[in-house]
């Protein structure tokens, strides 16, 4: 797509519909922000892949001085996937099918990494997978480095604009309070991505707030945040496949984007290996 957001995604989907009149399934592949802990207690790590079984348009609603109300009536919400897509996803959620999907994903990811190289698609390492407390702000940490950042103590307090372009190491964000996130078992040096199927939040906002991430995910039971799905969803039968490149908090960086993109693309290929076009949509070409 030429850019981010629902508007551009909707325009692309509309163009596709005008050019192809029998689209049965679109796969929207890219990167997203992940919810580190799911409602069922499972964990999502950087580099994992999220697959949508539904979308929540979390930024569509009414903003009052004290709170935001999302529009969630039947006429304003995104519809659930059609029967064909629901059947596909129900199959993928089975233990055997999920294991097969993750195994193929890992194999295809190895091929992508061999072709693109470590710089573009390599695994950054578990030591780069940091999850800061939700209320730990991304700001200047050294005393007197910035008066505005020094005065930032509460959730709504502002920080300087410069920190948006600066890495945690430069700002001296305290990694000791976050701890490195590791899978169990942790003896695998480069753990393969896990696949998580669930509701994904879609909106026109790049979410950079751990507090808002936790609040929205707890209310809507979402597992991630992305920006294009809502624009495609009502135009073409769609499944969103996104690699987790950050935790949708203020410490977002580009460090994991290459790997997450490669993981999502590999998941797409693995998914297509399991996808069978229903007989009623097959056409016979006479010689």
PDB file of C-alpha atoms in Angstrom:
ATOM      1  CA  UNK A   1       0.000   0.000   0.000  1.00  0.00           C
ATOM      2  CA  UNK A   2       1.188   3.574  -0.636  1.00  0.00           C
ATOM      3  CA  UNK A   3       0.735   4.566   3.012  1.00  0.00           C
ATOM      4  CA  UNK A   4      -0.772   3.757   6.403  1.00  0.00           C
ATOM      5  CA  UNK A   5      -4.321   4.068   7.661  1.00  0.00           C
ATOM      6  CA  UNK A   6      -7.874   2.947   7.008  1.00  0.00           C
ATOM      7  CA  UNK A   7      -8.531   5.490   4.252  1.00  0.00           C
ATOM      8  CA  UNK A   8      -5.706   4.315   2.015  1.00  0.00           C
ATOM      9  CA  UNK A   9      -6.506   0.665   2.742  1.00  0.00           C
ATOM     10  CA  UNK A  10     -10.154   1.217   1.829  1.00  0.00           C
ATOM     11  CA  UNK A  11      -9.170   2.917  -1.429  1.00  0.00           C
ATOM     12  CA  UNK A  12      -6.887   0.019  -2.380  1.00  0.00           C
ATOM     13  CA  UNK A  13      -9.585  -2.532  -1.532  1.00  0.00           C
ATOM     14  CA  UNK A  14     -12.134  -0.641  -3.629  1.00  0.00           C
ATOM     15  CA  UNK A  15      -9.725  -0.628  -6.580  1.00  0.00           C
ATOM     16  CA  UNK A  16      -9.191  -4.365  -6.194  1.00  0.00           C
ATOM     17  CA  UNK A  17     -12.930  -4.962  -6.257  1.00  0.00           C
ATOM     18  CA  UNK A  18     -13.238  -2.913  -9.436  1.00  0.00           C
ATOM     19  CA  UNK A  19     -10.485  -4.925 -11.146  1.00  0.00           C
ATOM     20  CA  UNK A  20     -11.365  -8.411  -9.896  1.00  0.00           C
ATOM     21  CA  UNK A  21     -15.000  -9.373  -9.494  1.00  0.00           C
ATOM     22  CA  UNK A  22     -14.712 -12.630  -7.569  1.00  0.00           C
ATOM     23  CA  UNK A  23     -12.271 -12.071  -4.716  1.00  0.00           C
ATOM     24  CA  UNK A  24     -12.899 -14.764  -2.109  1.00  0.00           C
ATOM     25  CA  UNK A  25     -10.130 -13.943   0.341  1.00  0.00           C
ATOM     26  CA  UNK A  26      -7.623 -11.148   0.922  1.00  0.00           C
ATOM     27  CA  UNK A  27      -4.648 -11.507   3.252  1.00  0.00           C
ATOM     28  CA  UNK A  28      -3.533  -8.203   4.768  1.00  0.00           C
ATOM     29  CA  UNK A  29       0.084  -8.750   5.812  1.00  0.00           C
ATOM     30  CA  UNK A  30       2.438  -6.426   7.693  1.00  0.00           C
ATOM     31  CA  UNK A  31       3.473  -5.388  11.206  1.00  0.00           C
ATOM     32  CA  UNK A  32       1.563  -4.395  14.321  1.00  0.00           C
ATOM     33  CA  UNK A  33       1.787  -3.637  18.014  1.00  0.00           C
ATOM     34  CA  UNK A  34       1.180  -6.614  20.291  1.00  0.00           C
ATOM     35  CA  UNK A  35      -0.584  -6.988  23.624  1.00  0.00           C
ATOM     36  CA  UNK A  36       2.076  -8.707  25.762  1.00  0.00           C
ATOM     37  CA  UNK A  37      -0.338 -10.683  27.936  1.00  0.00           C
ATOM     38  CA  UNK A  38      -3.585 -12.158  26.660  1.00  0.00           C
ATOM     39  CA  UNK A  39      -6.738 -12.579  28.706  1.00  0.00           C
ATOM     40  CA  UNK A  40      -6.218 -16.350  28.846  1.00  0.00           C
ATOM     41  CA  UNK A  41      -2.791 -15.843  30.435  1.00  0.00           C
ATOM     42  CA  UNK A  42      -0.795 -16.564  27.296  1.00  0.00           C
ATOM     43  CA  UNK A  43       2.069 -14.280  26.353  1.00  0.00           C
ATOM     44  CA  UNK A  44       2.860 -12.555  23.075  1.00  0.00           C
ATOM     45  CA  UNK A  45       6.497 -11.795  22.259  1.00  0.00           C
ATOM     46  CA  UNK A  46       8.145  -9.511  19.744  1.00  0.00           C
ATOM     47  CA  UNK A  47       8.367 -11.350  16.434  1.00  0.00           C
ATOM     48  CA  UNK A  48       5.242 -13.440  17.017  1.00  0.00           C
ATOM     49  CA  UNK A  49       2.486 -13.357  14.400  1.00  0.00           C
ATOM     50  CA  UNK A  50      -1.136 -12.344  14.999  1.00  0.00           C
ATOM     51  CA  UNK A  51      -3.982 -13.684  12.849  1.00  0.00           C
ATOM     52  CA  UNK A  52      -7.381 -11.994  13.041  1.00  0.00           C
ATOM     53  CA  UNK A  53     -10.644 -13.801  13.709  1.00  0.00           C
ATOM     54  CA  UNK A  54     -12.319 -10.401  13.955  1.00  0.00           C
ATOM     55  CA  UNK A  55     -11.530  -6.683  14.070  1.00  0.00           C
ATOM     56  CA  UNK A  56     -12.466  -3.960  16.551  1.00  0.00           C
ATOM     57  CA  UNK A  57     -12.476  -0.390  15.220  1.00  0.00           C
ATOM     58  CA  UNK A  58     -11.395   1.020  18.564  1.00  0.00           C
ATOM     59  CA  UNK A  59     -11.048   4.699  17.599  1.00  0.00           C
ATOM     60  CA  UNK A  60     -14.550   5.116  16.106  1.00  0.00           C
ATOM     61  CA  UNK A  61     -16.789   6.796  18.655  1.00  0.00           C
ATOM     62  CA  UNK A  62     -17.452   9.912  20.696  1.00  0.00           C
ATOM     63  CA  UNK A  63     -14.857  11.795  22.748  1.00  0.00           C
ATOM     64  CA  UNK A  64     -16.132  13.562  25.861  1.00  0.00           C
ATOM     65  CA  UNK A  65     -14.014  15.692  28.233  1.00  0.00           C
ATOM     66  CA  UNK A  66     -13.631  12.800  30.661  1.00  0.00           C
ATOM     67  CA  UNK A  67     -13.891   9.661  28.522  1.00  0.00           C
ATOM     68  CA  UNK A  68     -14.282   8.033  25.096  1.00  0.00           C
ATOM     69  CA  UNK A  69     -17.249   5.914  24.044  1.00  0.00           C
ATOM     70  CA  UNK A  70     -16.673   3.498  21.166  1.00  0.00           C
ATOM     71  CA  UNK A  71     -19.506   3.027  18.689  1.00  0.00           C
ATOM     72  CA  UNK A  72     -20.335  -0.652  18.944  1.00  0.00           C
ATOM     73  CA  UNK A  73     -23.892  -0.961  17.675  1.00  0.00           C
ATOM     74  CA  UNK A  74     -24.671  -3.534  14.985  1.00  0.00           C
ATOM     75  CA  UNK A  75     -24.785  -0.911  12.232  1.00  0.00           C
ATOM     76  CA  UNK A  76     -21.518   0.726  13.267  1.00  0.00           C
ATOM     77  CA  UNK A  77     -19.347  -2.281  14.129  1.00  0.00           C
ATOM     78  CA  UNK A  78     -17.279  -4.311  11.700  1.00  0.00           C
ATOM     79  CA  UNK A  79     -19.068  -7.540  10.830  1.00  0.00           C
ATOM     80  CA  UNK A  80     -17.730 -10.947  11.757  1.00  0.00           C
ATOM     81  CA  UNK A  81     -15.864 -12.977   9.109  1.00  0.00           C
ATOM     82  CA  UNK A  82     -17.957 -14.994   6.656  1.00  0.00           C
ATOM     83  CA  UNK A  83     -18.583 -18.705   7.169  1.00  0.00           C
ATOM     84  CA  UNK A  84     -15.727 -19.755   4.888  1.00  0.00           C
ATOM     85  CA  UNK A  85     -13.163 -17.673   6.786  1.00  0.00           C
ATOM     86  CA  UNK A  86     -14.517 -18.765  10.168  1.00  0.00           C
ATOM     87  CA  UNK A  87     -14.124 -22.401   9.141  1.00  0.00           C
ATOM     88  CA  UNK A  88     -10.537 -21.795   8.034  1.00  0.00           C
ATOM     89  CA  UNK A  89      -9.631 -20.089  11.307  1.00  0.00           C
ATOM     90  CA  UNK A  90     -11.348 -22.682  13.489  1.00  0.00           C
ATOM     91  CA  UNK A  91      -9.227 -25.332  11.809  1.00  0.00           C
ATOM     92  CA  UNK A  92      -6.025 -23.319  12.343  1.00  0.00           C
ATOM     93  CA  UNK A  93      -6.767 -22.939  16.058  1.00  0.00           C
ATOM     94  CA  UNK A  94      -6.563 -26.694  16.559  1.00  0.00           C
ATOM     95  CA  UNK A  95      -3.392 -27.899  18.280  1.00  0.00           C
ATOM     96  CA  UNK A  96      -2.225 -30.066  15.361  1.00  0.00           C
ATOM     97  CA  UNK A  97      -2.985 -27.484  12.659  1.00  0.00           C
ATOM     98  CA  UNK A  98      -1.438 -24.670  14.679  1.00  0.00           C
ATOM     99  CA  UNK A  99       1.726 -26.696  15.208  1.00  0.00           C
ATOM    100  CA  UNK A 100       1.915 -27.483  11.493  1.00  0.00           C
ATOM    101  CA  UNK A 101       1.400 -23.809  10.619  1.00  0.00           C
ATOM    102  CA  UNK A 102       4.140 -22.684  13.021  1.00  0.00           C
ATOM    103  CA  UNK A 103       6.509 -25.354  11.724  1.00  0.00           C
ATOM    104  CA  UNK A 104       6.068 -24.265   8.127  1.00  0.00           C
ATOM    105  CA  UNK A 105       6.342 -20.624   9.163  1.00  0.00           C
ATOM    106  CA  UNK A 106       9.732 -21.315  10.762  1.00  0.00           C
ATOM    107  CA  UNK A 107      10.973 -23.134   7.645  1.00  0.00           C
ATOM    108  CA  UNK A 108       9.900 -20.361   5.288  1.00  0.00           C
ATOM    109  CA  UNK A 109      11.361 -17.750   7.628  1.00  0.00           C
ATOM    110  CA  UNK A 110      14.757 -19.475   7.409  1.00  0.00           C
ATOM    111  CA  UNK A 111      14.598 -19.151   3.625  1.00  0.00           C
ATOM    112  CA  UNK A 112      13.656 -15.468   3.811  1.00  0.00           C
ATOM    113  CA  UNK A 113      16.501 -14.747   6.222  1.00  0.00           C
ATOM    114  CA  UNK A 114      19.010 -16.543   3.997  1.00  0.00           C
ATOM    115  CA  UNK A 115      17.937 -14.408   1.043  1.00  0.00           C
ATOM    116  CA  UNK A 116      17.581 -11.041   2.784  1.00  0.00           C
ATOM    117  CA  UNK A 117      20.390 -11.371   5.305  1.00  0.00           C
ATOM    118  CA  UNK A 118      20.671 -10.651   9.012  1.00  0.00           C
ATOM    119  CA  UNK A 119      20.473  -6.872   8.663  1.00  0.00           C
ATOM    120  CA  UNK A 120      17.062  -6.960   6.975  1.00  0.00           C
ATOM    121  CA  UNK A 121      15.360  -9.999   8.472  1.00  0.00           C
ATOM    122  CA  UNK A 122      17.551 -11.379  11.256  1.00  0.00           C
ATOM    123  CA  UNK A 123      16.277 -12.191  14.741  1.00  0.00           C
ATOM    124  CA  UNK A 124      17.318  -9.275  17.001  1.00  0.00           C
ATOM    125  CA  UNK A 125      17.791 -11.564  20.007  1.00  0.00           C
ATOM    126  CA  UNK A 126      15.906 -12.184  23.241  1.00  0.00           C
ATOM    127  CA  UNK A 127      18.087  -9.562  24.912  1.00  0.00           C
ATOM    128  CA  UNK A 128      16.333  -6.945  22.749  1.00  0.00           C
ATOM    129  CA  UNK A 129      12.823  -8.019  23.789  1.00  0.00           C
ATOM    130  CA  UNK A 130      12.044  -5.575  26.591  1.00  0.00           C
ATOM    131  CA  UNK A 131       8.650  -4.904  28.132  1.00  0.00           C
ATOM    132  CA  UNK A 132       8.539  -1.824  30.333  1.00  0.00           C
ATOM    133  CA  UNK A 133       5.779  -1.254  32.919  1.00  0.00           C
ATOM    134  CA  UNK A 134       2.725   0.294  31.267  1.00  0.00           C
ATOM    135  CA  UNK A 135       3.153   3.608  33.077  1.00  0.00           C
ATOM    136  CA  UNK A 136       6.925   3.909  32.507  1.00  0.00           C
ATOM    137  CA  UNK A 137       7.241   6.811  30.069  1.00  0.00           C
ATOM    138  CA  UNK A 138       9.737   7.150  27.230  1.00  0.00           C
ATOM    139  CA  UNK A 139      11.470  10.410  28.190  1.00  0.00           C
ATOM    140  CA  UNK A 140      14.790  11.985  29.168  1.00  0.00           C
ATOM    141  CA  UNK A 141      15.918  10.225  32.333  1.00  0.00           C
ATOM    142  CA  UNK A 142      19.081  12.108  33.191  1.00  0.00           C
ATOM    143  CA  UNK A 143      18.470  14.989  35.635  1.00  0.00           C
ATOM    144  CA  UNK A 144      18.226  18.421  33.989  1.00  0.00           C
ATOM    145  CA  UNK A 145      18.462  16.941  30.481  1.00  0.00           C
ATOM    146  CA  UNK A 146      15.022  18.394  29.691  1.00  0.00           C
ATOM    147  CA  UNK A 147      12.823  20.511  31.957  1.00  0.00           C
ATOM    148  CA  UNK A 148       9.605  19.287  30.310  1.00  0.00           C
ATOM    149  CA  UNK A 149      10.544  15.631  30.753  1.00  0.00           C
ATOM    150  CA  UNK A 150      11.644  16.328  34.331  1.00  0.00           C
ATOM    151  CA  UNK A 151       8.158  17.623  35.141  1.00  0.00           C
ATOM    152  CA  UNK A 152       6.433  14.595  33.582  1.00  0.00           C
ATOM    153  CA  UNK A 153       5.241  12.529  36.532  1.00  0.00           C
ATOM    154  CA  UNK A 154       1.625  11.581  35.782  1.00  0.00           C
ATOM    155  CA  UNK A 155      -0.040   9.742  32.902  1.00  0.00           C
ATOM    156  CA  UNK A 156      -1.270  12.869  31.109  1.00  0.00           C
ATOM    157  CA  UNK A 157       1.857  14.995  31.576  1.00  0.00           C
ATOM    158  CA  UNK A 158       3.616  15.987  28.333  1.00  0.00           C
ATOM    159  CA  UNK A 159       7.172  15.108  27.293  1.00  0.00           C
ATOM    160  CA  UNK A 160       9.341  16.908  24.757  1.00  0.00           C
ATOM    161  CA  UNK A 161       8.874  16.171  21.065  1.00  0.00           C
ATOM    162  CA  UNK A 162      12.505  15.138  20.606  1.00  0.00           C
ATOM    163  CA  UNK A 163      12.067  11.905  22.585  1.00  0.00           C
ATOM    164  CA  UNK A 164       9.738  10.541  19.894  1.00  0.00           C
ATOM    165  CA  UNK A 165      12.762  10.149  17.618  1.00  0.00           C
ATOM    166  CA  UNK A 166      15.195   8.878  20.280  1.00  0.00           C
ATOM    167  CA  UNK A 167      16.009   5.321  21.356  1.00  0.00           C
ATOM    168  CA  UNK A 168      15.740   4.034  24.901  1.00  0.00           C
ATOM    169  CA  UNK A 169      19.516   3.659  25.176  1.00  0.00           C
ATOM    170  CA  UNK A 170      20.036   7.352  24.428  1.00  0.00           C
ATOM    171  CA  UNK A 171      17.340   8.471  26.868  1.00  0.00           C
ATOM    172  CA  UNK A 172      18.666   6.127  29.576  1.00  0.00           C
ATOM    173  CA  UNK A 173      15.384   4.255  30.006  1.00  0.00           C
ATOM    174  CA  UNK A 174      16.021   1.812  32.841  1.00  0.00           C
ATOM    175  CA  UNK A 175      15.952  -1.652  31.326  1.00  0.00           C
ATOM    176  CA  UNK A 176      16.498  -3.259  34.718  1.00  0.00           C
ATOM    177  CA  UNK A 177      12.896  -2.502  35.687  1.00  0.00           C
ATOM    178  CA  UNK A 178      11.579  -4.224  32.577  1.00  0.00           C
ATOM    179  CA  UNK A 179      13.572  -7.419  32.419  1.00  0.00           C
ATOM    180  CA  UNK A 180      14.257  -9.463  29.306  1.00  0.00           C
ATOM    181  CA  UNK A 181      11.271 -11.512  28.145  1.00  0.00           C
ATOM    182  CA  UNK A 182      12.061 -15.137  27.370  1.00  0.00           C
ATOM    183  CA  UNK A 183      10.005 -18.076  26.228  1.00  0.00           C
ATOM    184  CA  UNK A 184       9.802 -21.373  28.066  1.00  0.00           C
ATOM    185  CA  UNK A 185      11.835 -23.428  27.335  1.00  0.00           C
ATOM    186  CA  UNK A 186      14.448 -20.690  26.923  1.00  0.00           C
ATOM    187  CA  UNK A 187      17.405 -22.796  25.775  1.00  0.00           C
ATOM    188  CA  UNK A 188      16.559 -22.087  22.123  1.00  0.00           C
ATOM    189  CA  UNK A 189      18.809 -19.259  20.936  1.00  0.00           C
ATOM    190  CA  UNK A 190      16.476 -18.073  18.166  1.00  0.00           C
ATOM    191  CA  UNK A 191      12.970 -19.187  19.189  1.00  0.00           C
ATOM    192  CA  UNK A 192      10.584 -19.506  16.231  1.00  0.00           C
ATOM    193  CA  UNK A 193       7.584 -17.165  16.127  1.00  0.00           C
ATOM    194  CA  UNK A 194       4.358 -18.319  17.715  1.00  0.00           C
ATOM    195  CA  UNK A 195       1.019 -17.731  15.983  1.00  0.00           C
ATOM    196  CA  UNK A 196      -1.866 -16.196  17.940  1.00  0.00           C
ATOM    197  CA  UNK A 197      -5.433 -16.095  16.601  1.00  0.00           C
ATOM    198  CA  UNK A 198      -7.783 -13.491  18.064  1.00  0.00           C
ATOM    199  CA  UNK A 199      -9.434 -10.097  17.854  1.00  0.00           C
ATOM    200  CA  UNK A 200      -7.208  -7.306  16.544  1.00  0.00           C
ATOM    201  CA  UNK A 201      -7.859  -3.607  17.198  1.00  0.00           C
ATOM    202  CA  UNK A 202      -7.740  -1.448  14.063  1.00  0.00           C
ATOM    203  CA  UNK A 203      -7.608   2.340  13.856  1.00  0.00           C
ATOM    204  CA  UNK A 204      -5.953   5.384  12.331  1.00  0.00           C
ATOM    205  CA  UNK A 205      -3.736   5.933  15.381  1.00  0.00           C
ATOM    206  CA  UNK A 206      -0.198   4.687  15.968  1.00  0.00           C
ATOM    207  CA  UNK A 207      -0.674   3.586  19.565  1.00  0.00           C
ATOM    208  CA  UNK A 208       2.262   4.605  21.768  1.00  0.00           C
ATOM    209  CA  UNK A 209       0.758   4.232  25.223  1.00  0.00           C
ATOM    210  CA  UNK A 210       1.092   1.189  27.445  1.00  0.00           C
ATOM    211  CA  UNK A 211      -1.742   2.406  29.683  1.00  0.00           C
ATOM    212  CA  UNK A 212      -4.145   2.804  26.756  1.00  0.00           C
ATOM    213  CA  UNK A 213      -3.006  -0.519  25.292  1.00  0.00           C
ATOM    214  CA  UNK A 214      -3.868  -2.339  28.496  1.00  0.00           C
ATOM    215  CA  UNK A 215      -7.147  -0.477  28.962  1.00  0.00           C
ATOM    216  CA  UNK A 216      -8.383  -1.152  25.420  1.00  0.00           C
ATOM    217  CA  UNK A 217      -7.216  -4.763  25.298  1.00  0.00           C
ATOM    218  CA  UNK A 218      -8.832  -5.526  28.663  1.00  0.00           C
ATOM    219  CA  UNK A 219     -12.153  -4.053  27.546  1.00  0.00           C
ATOM    220  CA  UNK A 220     -12.211  -5.377  23.972  1.00  0.00           C
ATOM    221  CA  UNK A 221     -10.195  -8.600  24.506  1.00  0.00           C
ATOM    222  CA  UNK A 222      -7.854  -7.732  21.629  1.00  0.00           C
ATOM    223  CA  UNK A 223      -4.391  -9.203  21.096  1.00  0.00           C
ATOM    224  CA  UNK A 224      -2.852  -6.436  18.971  1.00  0.00           C
ATOM    225  CA  UNK A 225      -3.171  -3.056  17.266  1.00  0.00           C
ATOM    226  CA  UNK A 226      -2.853  -2.227  13.565  1.00  0.00           C
ATOM    227  CA  UNK A 227      -3.933   0.490  11.116  1.00  0.00           C
ATOM    228  CA  UNK A 228      -5.257  -0.915   7.838  1.00  0.00           C
ATOM    229  CA  UNK A 229      -7.610  -3.802   8.536  1.00  0.00           C
ATOM    230  CA  UNK A 230     -10.740  -1.734   9.152  1.00  0.00           C
ATOM    231  CA  UNK A 231     -10.376  -0.173   5.704  1.00  0.00           C
ATOM    232  CA  UNK A 232     -10.336  -3.548   3.957  1.00  0.00           C
ATOM    233  CA  UNK A 233     -12.682  -5.567   6.168  1.00  0.00           C
ATOM    234  CA  UNK A 234     -16.035  -4.388   4.819  1.00  0.00           C
ATOM    235  CA  UNK A 235     -14.837  -4.299   1.189  1.00  0.00           C
ATOM    236  CA  UNK A 236     -13.216  -7.717   0.730  1.00  0.00           C
ATOM    237  CA  UNK A 237     -13.379 -10.966   2.752  1.00  0.00           C
ATOM    238  CA  UNK A 238     -10.193 -10.530   4.741  1.00  0.00           C
ATOM    239  CA  UNK A 239      -7.802 -12.070   7.242  1.00  0.00           C
ATOM    240  CA  UNK A 240      -5.199  -9.838   8.881  1.00  0.00           C
ATOM    241  CA  UNK A 241      -1.758 -11.403   9.405  1.00  0.00           C
ATOM    242  CA  UNK A 242       0.664  -9.107  11.238  1.00  0.00           C
ATOM    243  CA  UNK A 243       4.072  -9.595  12.845  1.00  0.00           C
ATOM    244  CA  UNK A 244       4.546  -8.027  16.284  1.00  0.00           C
ATOM    245  CA  UNK A 245       7.244  -5.343  16.024  1.00  0.00           C
ATOM    246  CA  UNK A 246       6.520  -3.478  19.293  1.00  0.00           C
ATOM    247  CA  UNK A 247       4.314  -3.505  22.371  1.00  0.00           C
ATOM    248  CA  UNK A 248       2.221  -0.453  21.359  1.00  0.00           C
ATOM    249  CA  UNK A 249       3.893   1.662  24.036  1.00  0.00           C
ATOM    250  CA  UNK A 250       6.029   4.804  23.998  1.00  0.00           C
ATOM    251  CA  UNK A 251       9.237   2.734  23.758  1.00  0.00           C
ATOM    252  CA  UNK A 252       8.390   1.640  20.198  1.00  0.00           C
ATOM    253  CA  UNK A 253      11.416   1.380  17.890  1.00  0.00           C
ATOM    254  CA  UNK A 254      12.209   0.051  14.423  1.00  0.00           C
ATOM    255  CA  UNK A 255      14.546  -2.640  15.748  1.00  0.00           C
ATOM    256  CA  UNK A 256      12.094  -5.524  15.247  1.00  0.00           C
ATOM    257  CA  UNK A 257      10.277  -4.353  12.114  1.00  0.00           C
ATOM    258  CA  UNK A 258      12.363  -6.289   9.585  1.00  0.00           C
ATOM    259  CA  UNK A 259      12.087  -9.573  11.465  1.00  0.00           C
ATOM    260  CA  UNK A 260       8.377  -9.082  12.206  1.00  0.00           C
ATOM    261  CA  UNK A 261       7.687  -8.353   8.531  1.00  0.00           C
ATOM    262  CA  UNK A 262       9.554 -11.492   7.456  1.00  0.00           C
ATOM    263  CA  UNK A 263       7.692 -13.576  10.043  1.00  0.00           C
ATOM    264  CA  UNK A 264       4.313 -12.271   8.842  1.00  0.00           C
ATOM    265  CA  UNK A 265       5.177 -12.973   5.191  1.00  0.00           C
ATOM    266  CA  UNK A 266       6.327 -16.479   6.113  1.00  0.00           C
ATOM    267  CA  UNK A 267       3.096 -17.066   8.025  1.00  0.00           C
ATOM    268  CA  UNK A 268       1.115 -15.966   4.978  1.00  0.00           C
ATOM    269  CA  UNK A 269       2.874 -18.564   2.808  1.00  0.00           C
ATOM    270  CA  UNK A 270       2.378 -21.253   5.445  1.00  0.00           C
ATOM    271  CA  UNK A 271      -1.294 -20.307   5.704  1.00  0.00           C
ATOM    272  CA  UNK A 272      -1.795 -20.553   1.937  1.00  0.00           C
ATOM    273  CA  UNK A 273      -0.369 -24.079   1.989  1.00  0.00           C
ATOM    274  CA  UNK A 274      -3.387 -25.069   4.090  1.00  0.00           C
ATOM    275  CA  UNK A 275      -5.946 -23.029   2.152  1.00  0.00           C
ATOM    276  CA  UNK A 276      -8.141 -24.866  -0.325  1.00  0.00           C
ATOM    277  CA  UNK A 277     -10.425 -23.026  -2.725  1.00  0.00           C
ATOM    278  CA  UNK A 278     -13.963 -24.434  -2.385  1.00  0.00           C
ATOM    279  CA  UNK A 279     -15.096 -26.443  -5.434  1.00  0.00           C
ATOM    280  CA  UNK A 280     -17.990 -24.074  -6.122  1.00  0.00           C
ATOM    281  CA  UNK A 281     -15.514 -21.294  -6.903  1.00  0.00           C
ATOM    282  CA  UNK A 282     -13.330 -23.319  -9.250  1.00  0.00           C
ATOM    283  CA  UNK A 283     -13.705 -22.545 -12.934  1.00  0.00           C
ATOM    284  CA  UNK A 284     -12.941 -24.873 -15.821  1.00  0.00           C
ATOM    285  CA  UNK A 285     -11.052 -23.502 -18.805  1.00  0.00           C
ATOM    286  CA  UNK A 286     -11.783 -25.332 -22.046  1.00  0.00           C
ATOM    287  CA  UNK A 287      -8.892 -25.935 -24.412  1.00  0.00           C
TER     288      UNK A 287
END
